[in-house]
Amino acid sequence: MNRKKDKGFESPRPYKLTHQVVCINNINFQRKSVIGYVELTIFPTVVNLNRIKLNSKQCRIYRVRVNDLEAPFIYNDPTLEVCHHESKQRNLNYFSSAYTAAVSAVDPDAGNGELSIKVPSELWKQGDEMKVLKVYIEFSLDQPKGGLHFVVPDVEGSMAERAAHVFSFGNQNSTRFWFPCVDSYSELCTWKLEFTVDASMVAVSCGDLVETVYTHDMRKKTYHYMLPIPTAAPNISLAVGPFEILVDPYMHEVTHFCLPQLLPLLKHTMSFLHEIFEFYEEILTCRYPYSCFKTVFVDESYVQLSSYASMSIFSTNLLHSGMIIDQTPLSRRFLAQALAQQFFGCFISRMSWADEWVLKGISGYIYGLYLKKTFGVNEYRHWIREELDRIVEYELKMGGVLLHPTFSGGKEKDNPTPHLHFSIKHPHTLSWEYYKMFQCKAHLVMRLIENRISMEFMLQVFNKLLSLASTASSQKYQSHMWSQMLVSTSGFLKSISNVSGKDIGPLIKQWVDQSGVVKFFGSFAFNRKRNVLELEIRQDYTSSGTQKYVGPIKVTVQELDGSFNHTLQIEENSLKHDIPCHSKSRRNKKKKIPLMNGEEVDMDLSAMDADSPLLWIRIDPDMSILRKVEFEQADFMWQYQLRYERDVVAQEESILALEKFPTPDSRRALTDILEQDQCFYKVRMQGCFCLAKIANSMASTWMGPPAMKSLFTRMFCCKSCPNIVKTNNFINFQSYFLQKTMPVAMALLRDVQNLCPKDVLNFILDLIKYNDNRKNKFSDNYYRAELIDALTNSLTPAISINNEVRTVDNLNADVRLILEEITRFLNMEKLLPSYRNTITVSCLRAIRMLQRNGHIPSDPSLFKSYAQYGHFVDVRIAALEAVVDYTRVERCSDELQWLLDLVQNDPVHYIRHKILSMLAKNPPFTKAAESSLCNEALVDQLWKLMNSGTSHDWRLRCDAVNLYYALFGLTRPSCLPLPELGLVLNLKEKKAVLNPTIKPEPGSGGPEVTANMTFTSTLEEEQHVVIEPALSGVAMAPQGLKRKAETPLGSSPEPGQIMQEEPIVKLSVKGRFPGTQEEEDIDMDTVHDSQAFIYHHLNMLERPSTPGKEPSSVEQAILSMPGTPMPLLSKESLSSKHGDHHHHHHHHHHEHKKKKKKHKHKHKHKHKHESKDRDSHAFSNSPASGRSIRSPSMSD
Amino acid sequence: MAESAVMGSGSLNAGNRSGSSKTSTSPLENYQLARRRTLQVVVSSLLTECGFDSAEKAAVETLTEMMQSYITEVGRSAKANCEHTARSTPTLSDVVITLVEMGFNVDTLPLYAKRSQRMVITAPPVTNAPVVPKALMAGQKRTHPAHIPSHFPEFPDPHTYIKTPTFREPVSDYQIVREKAASQRRDVERALTRFMAKTGETQCLFKDDTSTFPLIAAHPNSIPYLSALLPSELELQMLEETDSSEQDDQTDTENNPSNIMQDDSGGDKENAVLPPGGGVPAGKVNEENMIDNPYLRPVKKPKVRRKK
């Protein structure tokens, strides 16, 4: 937050971390548990450092020692349960702000953390001398739900034989999920990592493998890693499994790892990695910063690739053999991205979240350069256009994407993106899709900067950043150089201005500090008298996601005499621009026409307007503005542009435009492009679909065979028998892609009855029938899959009479043929599975289409069986997509429930994420429409899901938020009944009154409303009532008031967390004084903390059984268990007739209790601690499992 | 000789029983009939010599048959004797031995031959030896190659050893070939999948009808990525066919890491001494062995003092 300062980096923490040891000495695959310890070496930067805040989630912490002295600690994570169950609030506004506040409360970039350790007072003296402190934390993880993922296939044999493996994962800084650390990208330190694993396993982690040593029993071995380059904790990772090892034949310091049996694939996939290395090192004129690099391919990966210091973890599904065409470029792209992130993202980290765009931008930009070099300029420009279209589409739909958000005061009022239903203040509150778009925009903006300052300067800037960082990395901590390894927006901009001497301020202001894209509308008229082109460019800067653009814009005009670039100034009020034309002559007599690239071509000029010398006009041809251009020009101009403009972007634009001109001329132009093998294949592929659309618009006047049929025949069928396709030979990739695409596009053709022409269907069936891959050196699985897709595309809705039940007998004859093929394909796939099961995927989609069009009975059971865990992930996604679609169409609550159950229980994180995002994309109902699905139970279920059910996975929680938004919008779901008049507890006056403030739609209210402490009763919510007679509300009063201002926070502890009970008392009285030196108590920084902490005790969420230390008997008595409604109602209870209970009682009660029992606790726990330390794993859940047990472990 | 005798006996029935059909007989038959007639004349003249005036036809036939058998046996036996001594043409002595074996007193033969009342019969009518039937003439009859002495048996008839094209003209019409291949494959696939569906669990698209479009039930796999990523055996086989060299290369390098893993530090030195091999794969192996990659280093034994 304080990054605006130019003078280096100021840590939000009162200490500096210099070195961290992570030692995991036991990984149990059977139990999916991990035991280990960490040791952080820190330098206090303040006198009297008495408290250290660290990040830790999910870990069960056994003991904390500071310089060998036992230290008390508090564990408090408000993100576990964002809003508390007392709340009747069900609107997203409320949730989002509460969630943001919760994340802030533990944000390491603000110096916060879940774990608060009290430095023993003996050491305070040392603090004066700024001596090193060593913080030693023993922890374990049991069945982690986030951070580490165990894959343990259910087969016979040892773990190694079963290919069991475990790896770390997470969205952004998520290392806290698997070991306590300062989980910030800006806190760098050196690392020593030790992992003891089974002798048959390999542990791959960051840094250099120093040695591998057997344990004494020779059954395990310990991998010792050293990472001397200062690295942030989020960039630390681990992968353990029975990996096969491949040393890169070109670069011996690079090692690749894959799961057993996949080595041949690994070899092939990695065979070109050295080229990427060479490329980056060359353009950056900088060696790869780490001394080694490791790639690990794992199953059930969280994302396709994740980069960490000196290693990357990939999905195993990127591996492919040499027979596979389609996957090859994709996998190479992922590898190139991963490597780019090694330089920018891992080696160079960021100062704050607001600087993320620089890293993503640079890594995305150099990755783009790699694309350009490897796949060619056409591919690169095509990709840029695609990315531009994506971001434009997203911003216009969802509102702007802001690269560099600044938060002046952290107040909600200053929210820079009010149009979003989530906060962009933290990476963990972002919707996944937004983040993807953010990355996309970041690299596009980098490209804009390149356009401005030239690539040479750009690369110099990168080089400068890297060389500064590498100088810094070799320094000792004491030199205070490490912050050079952190990039900040201002530092980056300064670098640019130093290197290039150019002022890119306006550009940054426009695209980085502001959100939105530009929307241009262009049209023109040719003034013959003046020989001037009158161009009008209008802008829409009022709709959401747009912004106004002022500045230069390039316009390219292709005239008869050549192509001319003009730079116009877009100004506030000028819409019209006069551009003088160069071509004097009305028509050149038989002269060749020079193009932009110097080429001269013959054109048939008969189509053009005799009076005008203009062939075509392009606005912003270089895509140097993030914009959408809707330009009007005559159809023949688009046709000329398609045929003769050599830029693929121009060609694609004209193809898009030609859809609106279904004429024989357009048809001819497109057909010519399709046939021209010099034309970029992706343009030709796009042309296919455009041609299909044009043909459909022209259905009544269409002459000759169906579009593309004769073309396909000519290109791909035998000369002697034109109805039979040649045996496959995919050696020419361009024609391979065209061959794949054409049938798919053809199947979209419709005749005047809006049916797919019989000719076309038969043609596709013949293609399937005569497909022969025996002589092909490549696999045809993608081709066959696309043929099935073509069949799917040919489907049209069935004509149903009286909603008759679909049976085999009344099946349409064509459909019968299609079904026959699909059945055969799907069955063959069981015997001879195709690569990535592409054929099954296509078949499932086809079957769903058949169902949706009413040809066969709609039934989700088939899809549900394919969606089971144990099928290949692509197949599962396809099946789930079908179920999602079924849910929407049939409005089936069972299926929705089934999906939501899967979201909570599926072992694969990616699947959970996909289900939610597919549901959000294709929601079973929306806010606008009435639906029987929309009911209170669902609202509560979803609320619970995002409130507490997804606390282990930031991404999933945001997905749940997205879904909630898609279903209910920002305000209170309409299906909820009017809240009953709630009780308002006036704590000061100790009486409850009926709350008059609750309104059915407190949309605007958000947290403010709730701050009134309104509690209404809900039947659905489980009530856990703890009442003790000695309630006193007085102590609590200030607390409640404070809560009004801040957002209520709180959390339920995760399984395995240990809570500290003590501190509340002081806190509630004294409020927050970070530096207070209370003798015995650990005070907390913010009200958030304290409130959250209090709410722990009130948390009644159902949770899986939680192993932990035995709670004190007192606690057990206090805490009631979920699912066991045992309301210990006291006479003072204010519980309503529904049996729920007011929360403040808990507060009071606890406060009270603790005050009294404090000393007692201490002793008790100390003993326990010592005796059970060693075997704490066995401390199983209290009989009252279902809620986590917190055991104070203060032992000083 | 033997053949002709058999032939003769074979044609006996036919020839004599149906004299009327003579006209339609083949040249071979004519030849044999002529021989037989000569024999009959001989028998008849011997009978006359012995003083018979007339004889029943059946008796003459029987005697003729006996005579023929006798001569045949002499011939066969003589040939056997001759071959026994590794010759191909019988000599006089072969015949003599044969006759002796058959219990004939050879000494009486010259006297008998010179008897006075001997009748001289005219030579049998000149009938050309039957030409070998054309049907059997397949290809050129091979003569002995130079290294085989000419006395060895001749090659059998060519038809017994040359390749005889028996199939019809191959269907060279591309369309039909493709058509056939396609429908064949489709039939096989259909039959196979139907069989699998019949014998195993199925899923169906229509609740009421499970047989028209039977889908083999989807079973989760504990390691799903293996079957999805690794090329199927069929594909591998095809790959081998289309490009065997590449495949070899792959299997070649595949073994390297495991080799390296097994031989530890000792192997390094050995290989370092070796000059870089000429072949690419050999060079690669060398290189890899010299790699100092921490993951390839042997695992160290625990030190005693190392304590956690």
PDB file of C-alpha atoms in Angstrom, chain A residues 664-860:
ATOM      1  CA  PRO A 664     -22.345 -13.850 -54.316  1.00  0.00           C
ATOM      2  CA  ASP A 665     -19.334 -11.543 -54.271  1.00  0.00           C
ATOM      3  CA  SER A 666     -18.698 -12.171 -50.628  1.00  0.00           C
ATOM      4  CA  ARG A 667     -19.081 -15.826 -51.317  1.00  0.00           C
ATOM      5  CA  ARG A 668     -16.500 -15.648 -54.052  1.00  0.00           C
ATOM      6  CA  ALA A 669     -14.057 -13.698 -51.969  1.00  0.00           C
ATOM      7  CA  LEU A 670     -14.344 -16.180 -49.131  1.00  0.00           C
ATOM      8  CA  THR A 671     -14.059 -19.173 -51.386  1.00  0.00           C
ATOM      9  CA  ASP A 672     -10.924 -17.736 -52.915  1.00  0.00           C
ATOM     10  CA  ILE A 673      -9.412 -17.270 -49.492  1.00  0.00           C
ATOM     11  CA  LEU A 674     -10.295 -20.804 -48.530  1.00  0.00           C
ATOM     12  CA  GLU A 675      -8.495 -22.096 -51.533  1.00  0.00           C
ATOM     13  CA  GLN A 676      -5.424 -19.986 -51.185  1.00  0.00           C
ATOM     14  CA  ASP A 677      -2.897 -22.003 -49.335  1.00  0.00           C
ATOM     15  CA  GLN A 678      -0.659 -19.006 -48.820  1.00  0.00           C
ATOM     16  CA  CYS A 679      -3.275 -17.495 -46.657  1.00  0.00           C
ATOM     17  CA  PHE A 680      -2.892 -17.969 -42.910  1.00  0.00           C
ATOM     18  CA  TYR A 681      -4.714 -21.119 -41.930  1.00  0.00           C
ATOM     19  CA  LYS A 682      -6.598 -19.559 -39.056  1.00  0.00           C
ATOM     20  CA  VAL A 683      -8.009 -16.954 -41.386  1.00  0.00           C
ATOM     21  CA  ARG A 684      -9.137 -19.708 -43.670  1.00  0.00           C
ATOM     22  CA  MET A 685     -10.705 -21.560 -40.794  1.00  0.00           C
ATOM     23  CA  GLN A 686     -12.572 -18.474 -39.782  1.00  0.00           C
ATOM     24  CA  GLY A 687     -13.578 -18.015 -43.394  1.00  0.00           C
ATOM     25  CA  CYS A 688     -15.270 -21.405 -43.343  1.00  0.00           C
ATOM     26  CA  PHE A 689     -17.671 -20.346 -40.645  1.00  0.00           C
ATOM     27  CA  CYS A 690     -18.358 -17.043 -42.283  1.00  0.00           C
ATOM     28  CA  LEU A 691     -19.095 -18.785 -45.542  1.00  0.00           C
ATOM     29  CA  ALA A 692     -21.548 -21.055 -43.786  1.00  0.00           C
ATOM     30  CA  LYS A 693     -23.326 -18.063 -42.341  1.00  0.00           C
ATOM     31  CA  ILE A 694     -23.466 -16.312 -45.668  1.00  0.00           C
ATOM     32  CA  ALA A 695     -24.751 -19.432 -47.337  1.00  0.00           C
ATOM     33  CA  ASN A 696     -27.519 -19.657 -44.772  1.00  0.00           C
ATOM     34  CA  SER A 697     -28.519 -16.092 -45.367  1.00  0.00           C
ATOM     35  CA  MET A 698     -28.554 -16.822 -49.053  1.00  0.00           C
ATOM     36  CA  ALA A 699     -30.276 -20.172 -48.684  1.00  0.00           C
ATOM     37  CA  SER A 700     -33.086 -19.339 -51.072  1.00  0.00           C
ATOM     38  CA  THR A 701     -30.841 -18.125 -53.848  1.00  0.00           C
ATOM     39  CA  TRP A 702     -27.883 -20.402 -53.320  1.00  0.00           C
ATOM     40  CA  MET A 703     -26.755 -22.042 -56.492  1.00  0.00           C
ATOM     41  CA  GLY A 704     -24.767 -25.212 -56.827  1.00  0.00           C
ATOM     42  CA  PRO A 705     -23.676 -27.734 -54.235  1.00  0.00           C
ATOM     43  CA  PRO A 706     -23.628 -26.813 -50.582  1.00  0.00           C
ATOM     44  CA  ALA A 707     -20.959 -24.332 -49.656  1.00  0.00           C
ATOM     45  CA  MET A 708     -17.475 -25.731 -49.308  1.00  0.00           C
ATOM     46  CA  LYS A 709     -18.476 -29.165 -50.480  1.00  0.00           C
ATOM     47  CA  SER A 710     -16.824 -28.985 -53.840  1.00  0.00           C
ATOM     48  CA  LEU A 711     -13.914 -27.194 -52.268  1.00  0.00           C
ATOM     49  CA  PHE A 712     -13.432 -29.925 -49.758  1.00  0.00           C
ATOM     50  CA  THR A 713     -13.799 -32.533 -52.453  1.00  0.00           C
ATOM     51  CA  ARG A 714     -11.177 -30.863 -54.539  1.00  0.00           C
ATOM     52  CA  MET A 715      -8.761 -30.488 -51.688  1.00  0.00           C
ATOM     53  CA  PHE A 716      -9.166 -33.654 -49.736  1.00  0.00           C
ATOM     54  CA  CYS A 717     -10.967 -36.271 -51.782  1.00  0.00           C
ATOM     55  CA  CYS A 718      -9.668 -38.767 -54.270  1.00  0.00           C
ATOM     56  CA  LYS A 719      -9.436 -37.656 -57.849  1.00  0.00           C
ATOM     57  CA  SER A 720     -10.986 -40.838 -59.182  1.00  0.00           C
ATOM     58  CA  CYS A 721     -13.834 -41.087 -56.733  1.00  0.00           C
ATOM     59  CA  PRO A 722     -14.783 -37.684 -55.434  1.00  0.00           C
ATOM     60  CA  ASN A 723     -17.107 -39.006 -52.777  1.00  0.00           C
ATOM     61  CA  ILE A 724     -14.305 -40.728 -50.938  1.00  0.00           C
ATOM     62  CA  VAL A 725     -11.859 -38.805 -48.843  1.00  0.00           C
ATOM     63  CA  LYS A 726      -8.186 -39.521 -49.295  1.00  0.00           C
ATOM     64  CA  THR A 727      -6.505 -41.619 -46.670  1.00  0.00           C
ATOM     65  CA  ASN A 728      -5.324 -39.340 -43.940  1.00  0.00           C
ATOM     66  CA  ASN A 729      -2.026 -37.649 -44.276  1.00  0.00           C
ATOM     67  CA  PHE A 730      -1.595 -34.801 -41.871  1.00  0.00           C
ATOM     68  CA  ILE A 731       1.929 -33.907 -42.761  1.00  0.00           C
ATOM     69  CA  ASN A 732       0.783 -30.479 -43.859  1.00  0.00           C
ATOM     70  CA  PHE A 733      -0.639 -28.937 -40.730  1.00  0.00           C
ATOM     71  CA  GLN A 734      -2.349 -26.066 -42.465  1.00  0.00           C
ATOM     72  CA  SER A 735      -4.451 -28.338 -44.578  1.00  0.00           C
ATOM     73  CA  TYR A 736      -4.967 -30.620 -41.613  1.00  0.00           C
ATOM     74  CA  PHE A 737      -6.579 -27.808 -39.688  1.00  0.00           C
ATOM     75  CA  LEU A 738      -8.630 -26.841 -42.667  1.00  0.00           C
ATOM     76  CA  GLN A 739      -9.717 -30.395 -43.229  1.00  0.00           C
ATOM     77  CA  LYS A 740     -10.816 -30.581 -39.638  1.00  0.00           C
ATOM     78  CA  THR A 741     -12.712 -27.337 -39.717  1.00  0.00           C
ATOM     79  CA  MET A 742     -14.543 -27.472 -42.985  1.00  0.00           C
ATOM     80  CA  PRO A 743     -16.961 -30.264 -42.104  1.00  0.00           C
ATOM     81  CA  VAL A 744     -17.735 -28.577 -38.809  1.00  0.00           C
ATOM     82  CA  ALA A 745     -18.580 -25.369 -40.604  1.00  0.00           C
ATOM     83  CA  MET A 746     -20.478 -27.154 -43.336  1.00  0.00           C
ATOM     84  CA  ALA A 747     -22.681 -28.829 -40.793  1.00  0.00           C
ATOM     85  CA  LEU A 748     -23.920 -25.396 -39.833  1.00  0.00           C
ATOM     86  CA  LEU A 749     -25.493 -24.981 -43.242  1.00  0.00           C
ATOM     87  CA  ARG A 750     -29.268 -24.845 -43.291  1.00  0.00           C
ATOM     88  CA  ASP A 751     -31.653 -25.037 -46.141  1.00  0.00           C
ATOM     89  CA  VAL A 752     -34.811 -23.024 -46.531  1.00  0.00           C
ATOM     90  CA  GLN A 753     -36.613 -25.286 -44.096  1.00  0.00           C
ATOM     91  CA  ASN A 754     -33.853 -24.523 -41.667  1.00  0.00           C
ATOM     92  CA  LEU A 755     -32.642 -28.080 -41.740  1.00  0.00           C
ATOM     93  CA  CYS A 756     -29.178 -29.277 -42.411  1.00  0.00           C
ATOM     94  CA  PRO A 757     -29.138 -30.306 -46.076  1.00  0.00           C
ATOM     95  CA  LYS A 758     -29.264 -34.017 -46.622  1.00  0.00           C
ATOM     96  CA  ASP A 759     -26.242 -33.729 -48.885  1.00  0.00           C
ATOM     97  CA  VAL A 760     -24.163 -32.310 -46.137  1.00  0.00           C
ATOM     98  CA  LEU A 761     -25.139 -34.891 -43.591  1.00  0.00           C
ATOM     99  CA  ASN A 762     -24.405 -37.714 -45.971  1.00  0.00           C
ATOM    100  CA  PHE A 763     -21.169 -36.082 -46.865  1.00  0.00           C
ATOM    101  CA  ILE A 764     -20.092 -35.986 -43.241  1.00  0.00           C
ATOM    102  CA  LEU A 765     -21.240 -39.530 -42.664  1.00  0.00           C
ATOM    103  CA  ASP A 766     -19.134 -40.544 -45.641  1.00  0.00           C
ATOM    104  CA  LEU A 767     -16.154 -38.750 -44.229  1.00  0.00           C
ATOM    105  CA  ILE A 768     -16.549 -40.775 -41.096  1.00  0.00           C
ATOM    106  CA  LYS A 769     -17.111 -43.951 -42.996  1.00  0.00           C
ATOM    107  CA  TYR A 770     -14.125 -43.609 -45.268  1.00  0.00           C
ATOM    108  CA  ASN A 771     -11.802 -42.161 -42.702  1.00  0.00           C
ATOM    109  CA  ASP A 772      -8.644 -44.206 -42.913  1.00  0.00           C
ATOM    110  CA  ASN A 773      -5.674 -43.383 -40.760  1.00  0.00           C
ATOM    111  CA  ARG A 774      -3.587 -46.452 -41.315  1.00  0.00           C
ATOM    112  CA  LYS A 775      -0.970 -44.747 -43.383  1.00  0.00           C
ATOM    113  CA  ASN A 776      -0.827 -41.616 -41.291  1.00  0.00           C
ATOM    114  CA  LYS A 777       2.054 -40.811 -39.047  1.00  0.00           C
ATOM    115  CA  PHE A 778      -0.170 -38.678 -36.853  1.00  0.00           C
ATOM    116  CA  SER A 779      -3.114 -39.582 -34.736  1.00  0.00           C
ATOM    117  CA  ASP A 780      -6.489 -38.644 -36.144  1.00  0.00           C
ATOM    118  CA  ASN A 781      -8.288 -38.423 -32.841  1.00  0.00           C
ATOM    119  CA  TYR A 782      -8.865 -34.682 -33.050  1.00  0.00           C
ATOM    120  CA  TYR A 783     -10.067 -35.019 -36.607  1.00  0.00           C
ATOM    121  CA  ARG A 784     -12.530 -37.725 -35.716  1.00  0.00           C
ATOM    122  CA  ALA A 785     -13.676 -35.723 -32.741  1.00  0.00           C
ATOM    123  CA  GLU A 786     -14.365 -32.796 -35.007  1.00  0.00           C
ATOM    124  CA  LEU A 787     -16.312 -34.986 -37.354  1.00  0.00           C
ATOM    125  CA  ILE A 788     -18.519 -35.862 -34.417  1.00  0.00           C
ATOM    126  CA  ASP A 789     -18.757 -32.183 -33.641  1.00  0.00           C
ATOM    127  CA  ALA A 790     -19.859 -31.719 -37.221  1.00  0.00           C
ATOM    128  CA  LEU A 791     -22.615 -34.257 -36.692  1.00  0.00           C
ATOM    129  CA  THR A 792     -23.610 -32.356 -33.584  1.00  0.00           C
ATOM    130  CA  ASN A 793     -23.699 -29.122 -35.515  1.00  0.00           C
ATOM    131  CA  SER A 794     -25.983 -30.637 -38.096  1.00  0.00           C
ATOM    132  CA  LEU A 795     -28.689 -31.265 -35.515  1.00  0.00           C
ATOM    133  CA  THR A 796     -31.805 -29.207 -35.574  1.00  0.00           C
ATOM    134  CA  PRO A 797     -34.704 -29.331 -33.163  1.00  0.00           C
ATOM    135  CA  ALA A 798     -36.949 -32.312 -33.559  1.00  0.00           C
ATOM    136  CA  ILE A 799     -40.465 -31.795 -34.653  1.00  0.00           C
ATOM    137  CA  SER A 800     -42.402 -33.140 -31.787  1.00  0.00           C
ATOM    138  CA  ILE A 801     -46.060 -33.790 -31.796  1.00  0.00           C
ATOM    139  CA  ASN A 802     -47.851 -33.421 -28.524  1.00  0.00           C
ATOM    140  CA  ASN A 803     -44.706 -33.801 -26.534  1.00  0.00           C
ATOM    141  CA  GLU A 804     -44.632 -37.470 -27.244  1.00  0.00           C
ATOM    142  CA  VAL A 805     -42.109 -39.554 -25.426  1.00  0.00           C
ATOM    143  CA  ARG A 806     -39.057 -40.134 -27.501  1.00  0.00           C
ATOM    144  CA  THR A 807     -38.551 -43.759 -28.316  1.00  0.00           C
ATOM    145  CA  VAL A 808     -36.339 -45.651 -30.663  1.00  0.00           C
ATOM    146  CA  ASP A 809     -39.211 -46.216 -33.019  1.00  0.00           C
ATOM    147  CA  ASN A 810     -40.104 -42.669 -33.724  1.00  0.00           C
ATOM    148  CA  LEU A 811     -36.512 -41.665 -34.231  1.00  0.00           C
ATOM    149  CA  ASN A 812     -35.833 -39.547 -37.238  1.00  0.00           C
ATOM    150  CA  ALA A 813     -33.938 -41.513 -39.885  1.00  0.00           C
ATOM    151  CA  ASP A 814     -31.053 -39.072 -40.041  1.00  0.00           C
ATOM    152  CA  VAL A 815     -30.793 -38.945 -36.323  1.00  0.00           C
ATOM    153  CA  ARG A 816     -30.702 -42.691 -36.263  1.00  0.00           C
ATOM    154  CA  LEU A 817     -27.671 -42.627 -38.509  1.00  0.00           C
ATOM    155  CA  ILE A 818     -25.995 -40.051 -36.345  1.00  0.00           C
ATOM    156  CA  LEU A 819     -26.761 -41.968 -33.217  1.00  0.00           C
ATOM    157  CA  GLU A 820     -25.396 -45.088 -34.795  1.00  0.00           C
ATOM    158  CA  GLU A 821     -22.077 -43.367 -35.374  1.00  0.00           C
ATOM    159  CA  ILE A 822     -21.938 -41.875 -31.947  1.00  0.00           C
ATOM    160  CA  THR A 823     -22.674 -45.175 -30.305  1.00  0.00           C
ATOM    161  CA  ARG A 824     -19.961 -46.867 -32.265  1.00  0.00           C
ATOM    162  CA  PHE A 825     -17.434 -44.132 -31.576  1.00  0.00           C
ATOM    163  CA  LEU A 826     -18.209 -44.028 -27.911  1.00  0.00           C
ATOM    164  CA  ASN A 827     -17.964 -47.770 -27.600  1.00  0.00           C
ATOM    165  CA  MET A 828     -14.761 -47.995 -29.580  1.00  0.00           C
ATOM    166  CA  GLU A 829     -13.251 -45.459 -27.286  1.00  0.00           C
ATOM    167  CA  LYS A 830     -13.596 -47.933 -24.452  1.00  0.00           C
ATOM    168  CA  LEU A 831     -11.496 -50.418 -26.355  1.00  0.00           C
ATOM    169  CA  LEU A 832      -9.053 -48.064 -28.011  1.00  0.00           C
ATOM    170  CA  PRO A 833      -9.055 -44.823 -26.095  1.00  0.00           C
ATOM    171  CA  SER A 834      -7.975 -41.758 -27.998  1.00  0.00           C
ATOM    172  CA  TYR A 835      -5.553 -39.137 -26.796  1.00  0.00           C
ATOM    173  CA  ARG A 836      -7.171 -37.094 -24.049  1.00  0.00           C
ATOM    174  CA  ASN A 837     -10.349 -39.005 -24.864  1.00  0.00           C
ATOM    175  CA  THR A 838     -11.281 -36.322 -27.344  1.00  0.00           C
ATOM    176  CA  ILE A 839     -13.778 -38.604 -28.981  1.00  0.00           C
ATOM    177  CA  THR A 840     -15.647 -39.363 -25.787  1.00  0.00           C
ATOM    178  CA  VAL A 841     -15.788 -35.653 -25.117  1.00  0.00           C
ATOM    179  CA  SER A 842     -17.303 -34.957 -28.505  1.00  0.00           C
ATOM    180  CA  CYS A 843     -19.726 -37.861 -28.172  1.00  0.00           C
ATOM    181  CA  LEU A 844     -20.978 -36.631 -24.836  1.00  0.00           C
ATOM    182  CA  ARG A 845     -21.566 -33.203 -26.287  1.00  0.00           C
ATOM    183  CA  ALA A 846     -23.367 -34.755 -29.208  1.00  0.00           C
ATOM    184  CA  ILE A 847     -25.611 -36.801 -26.965  1.00  0.00           C
ATOM    185  CA  ARG A 848     -26.497 -33.753 -24.945  1.00  0.00           C
ATOM    186  CA  MET A 849     -27.336 -31.908 -28.138  1.00  0.00           C
ATOM    187  CA  LEU A 850     -29.545 -34.765 -29.233  1.00  0.00           C
ATOM    188  CA  GLN A 851     -31.308 -34.567 -25.930  1.00  0.00           C
ATOM    189  CA  ARG A 852     -31.636 -30.851 -26.017  1.00  0.00           C
ATOM    190  CA  ASN A 853     -33.091 -30.887 -29.478  1.00  0.00           C
ATOM    191  CA  GLY A 854     -35.667 -33.398 -28.385  1.00  0.00           C
ATOM    192  CA  HIS A 855     -34.476 -36.309 -30.474  1.00  0.00           C
ATOM    193  CA  ILE A 856     -33.816 -38.581 -27.578  1.00  0.00           C
ATOM    194  CA  PRO A 857     -35.169 -38.434 -24.062  1.00  0.00           C
ATOM    195  CA  SER A 858     -33.436 -35.935 -21.865  1.00  0.00           C
ATOM    196  CA  ASP A 859     -31.645 -37.831 -19.178  1.00  0.00           C
ATOM    197  CA  PRO A 860     -28.621 -36.896 -17.107  1.00  0.00           C
TER     198      PRO A 860
END
